[in-house]
Amino acid sequence: MGGEAERPGGICLKALLLSFRAAPTLLGIRLTRMKQRTTFIHDPEDAFNPDQIQIAANSVSIKSLRAAREDWLTFGLNELPKELLSVLKQCHELHIRWASQAPYSSIPPFLSRVSPGLHIFFTPQRGESGHSFCPLLKTIFGGELKCTSPKETFTRDPLLSERFSHSSTFQYYQILPSLANLVTYLQQHACMQSDQLCISRVSRLQKASYVDVDFDAISQAVVLKAFSDRPISTKGVWNETMKIVSANDRVEIGILANEKPLESEELNLGGFLTVVGEDEKPSPTLFAFPSRHHPLRHSSYAVSFIEPTGLHPSLRMSFPQDSSIPGPTQGSCALHAYLTLPSYVFIDKYQLSDSLFLASKNLKAIRSISGETDLEAPDWAVQKWGSNLLVELSPPSEIKAGWEADIPLHLRYLPPASGGITEVHVPWPVVFWACRAEEGLKMNVNPFDRVNLGYDGLFGPRTMFYHVSPAPGSNCMEKLQVPVMDSLRTQYVEVGTSTVIVMGFVWIWWRLFSRSS
């Protein structure tokens, strides 16, 4: 283990972890006590000079910084709106994950991914049903959410077990291209009308690559995290001043870069840390920690549907390069794809139980399937949000010019639409190698750890994930043109059906009376 390393004038790993855990983050929202942490991660090639940081008595200014950024804001229950507080009191734990459809690049330690859209993982308090949960979700994220109640709309993971520490009781998903409703809600409930800085910073959420919200009944705190893979300015750099307004405020800033780790299971970061109002100059630091998520260099995948699609489309995952097995423990690694499927598309688990059929598609086995898998129900009769599928892929033994894996899907009957065609969207799956880590490796010392992603709860706590990135520039959402009944012609169907029924009724009566006479 690389463990703890320190530069002259730096701080040790233990102190860093304590400060990074204790200090929640930013967006500029005015709370009773603002706790803010901002972490910038820049490429080693983008040289950073400490002169780019200007420190004043109650502020820190950063100039011309080209880096990815994570903002972290933590606040207590007494600082929340009453409607939100009443719902959280029904929750044992709540984890919200939103990912943008727009392409973005991952950089260590921000490597984990979920399919684009809104994911919610929810465990109610014992004896609570969460009856007011869905109305609040619609208020915050938009009324178009397909959500009645956790019992009716959410799904349950069939593999829940005490050893899967990152599994919630209920799971929900909704395609959500924008966080505009969330931004409006925060601006109205967390910002004062006169605080234009707060309103402006909250609006940044619409350009975030992903946003996380976490709550658990033990900590009694809500954590909001937002990650952006690049500066949002047209110049491509961060120019910003971060201030403390009152003595209760705490603002921490880290500007770090990845360095070569000493152990394969670790990530190694070095750079500068600054606490606004306390430090007179940036403190250099170097530290290492075990990581659950790792990059897989020079490997990518693309997703498409095999044409023609019809009502039984096949989702194709194409790997243009050899997705080589990561790390030294090749025998304990397996390549997986985790699919999140809305209610109008589903998997036939009986079709995928044939090992020969799976092999012909470069699939090895279905590891988990949960949610709505009814083979006959039309979409308007399905109450659940949809389903999840974890499938192990089977790369060919010899790969020369790339390879593909195909997953057969099925579409439900959809309501009539003008023109006889309805467009639906299917998010890209998450693709990763899952590898067994060494005994004794402590993942929980990672200050940037990200759990409750759906698929991580299907593996043991010492699993390491090597992520295959989507092809550069890809919009990770596929479109499907689905044939449906033309709503402009339904009147003819209704008239024709009524006519046939009346004619049949008349014919039956005529036959009955003709016999009796």
Short mmCIF file of N, CA and C in Angstrom, two decimals, residues 4-12 257 259 268-272 283-287:
data_model
loop_
_atom_site.label_atom_id
_atom_site.label_comp_id
_atom_site.label_asym_id
_atom_site.label_seq_id
_atom_site.Cartn_x
_atom_site.Cartn_y
_atom_site.Cartn_z
N GLU A 4 0.24 6.70 3.24
CA GLU A 4 0.33 8.13 3.48
C GLU A 4 1.67 8.65 3.01
N ALA A 5 1.61 9.75 2.31
CA ALA A 5 2.83 10.41 1.89
C ALA A 5 2.66 11.89 2.16
N GLU A 6 3.77 12.56 2.32
CA GLU A 6 3.68 13.95 2.72
C GLU A 6 4.83 14.74 2.16
N ARG A 7 4.53 15.97 1.72
CA ARG A 7 5.55 16.88 1.26
C ARG A 7 5.84 17.89 2.35
N PRO A 8 7.00 18.53 2.31
CA PRO A 8 7.28 19.57 3.29
C PRO A 8 6.22 20.64 3.23
N GLY A 9 5.69 20.98 4.39
CA GLY A 9 4.64 21.99 4.47
C GLY A 9 3.27 21.44 4.17
N GLY A 10 3.16 20.15 3.78
CA GLY A 10 1.87 19.57 3.46
C GLY A 10 1.18 19.07 4.69
N ILE A 11 0.07 18.33 4.48
CA ILE A 11 -0.66 17.73 5.59
C ILE A 11 -0.75 16.25 5.34
N CYS A 12 -0.88 15.49 6.40
CA CYS A 12 -0.92 14.04 6.26
C CYS A 12 -2.28 13.59 5.77
N ALA A 257 -3.84 17.14 -8.81
CA ALA A 257 -3.58 16.44 -10.06
C ALA A 257 -3.24 14.99 -9.74
N GLU A 259 -1.20 11.61 -9.85
CA GLU A 259 0.18 11.18 -9.99
C GLU A 259 0.21 9.65 -10.01
N ASN A 268 -3.43 8.28 -6.53
CA ASN A 268 -2.46 9.16 -5.89
C ASN A 268 -2.69 10.59 -6.38
N LEU A 269 -2.92 11.51 -5.46
CA LEU A 269 -3.20 12.90 -5.80
C LEU A 269 -2.20 13.82 -5.12
N GLY A 270 -1.78 14.82 -5.83
CA GLY A 270 -0.89 15.82 -5.28
C GLY A 270 -1.32 17.21 -5.73
N GLY A 271 -1.04 18.21 -4.91
CA GLY A 271 -1.43 19.56 -5.27
C GLY A 271 -1.41 20.49 -4.07
N PHE A 272 -2.45 21.33 -3.99
CA PHE A 272 -2.51 22.36 -2.95
C PHE A 272 -3.89 22.41 -2.33
N SER A 283 -1.24 25.19 0.85
CA SER A 283 -0.43 24.15 1.49
C SER A 283 -0.24 23.00 0.51
N PRO A 284 0.99 22.69 0.12
CA PRO A 284 1.23 21.55 -0.77
C PRO A 284 0.94 20.23 -0.07
N THR A 285 0.45 19.27 -0.83
CA THR A 285 0.11 17.98 -0.24
C THR A 285 0.25 16.87 -1.26
N LEU A 286 0.46 15.67 -0.78
CA LEU A 286 0.52 14.47 -1.61
C LEU A 286 -0.04 13.33 -0.79
N PHE A 287 -1.05 12.61 -1.32
CA PHE A 287 -1.63 11.52 -0.56
C PHE A 287 -2.18 10.46 -1.49
#
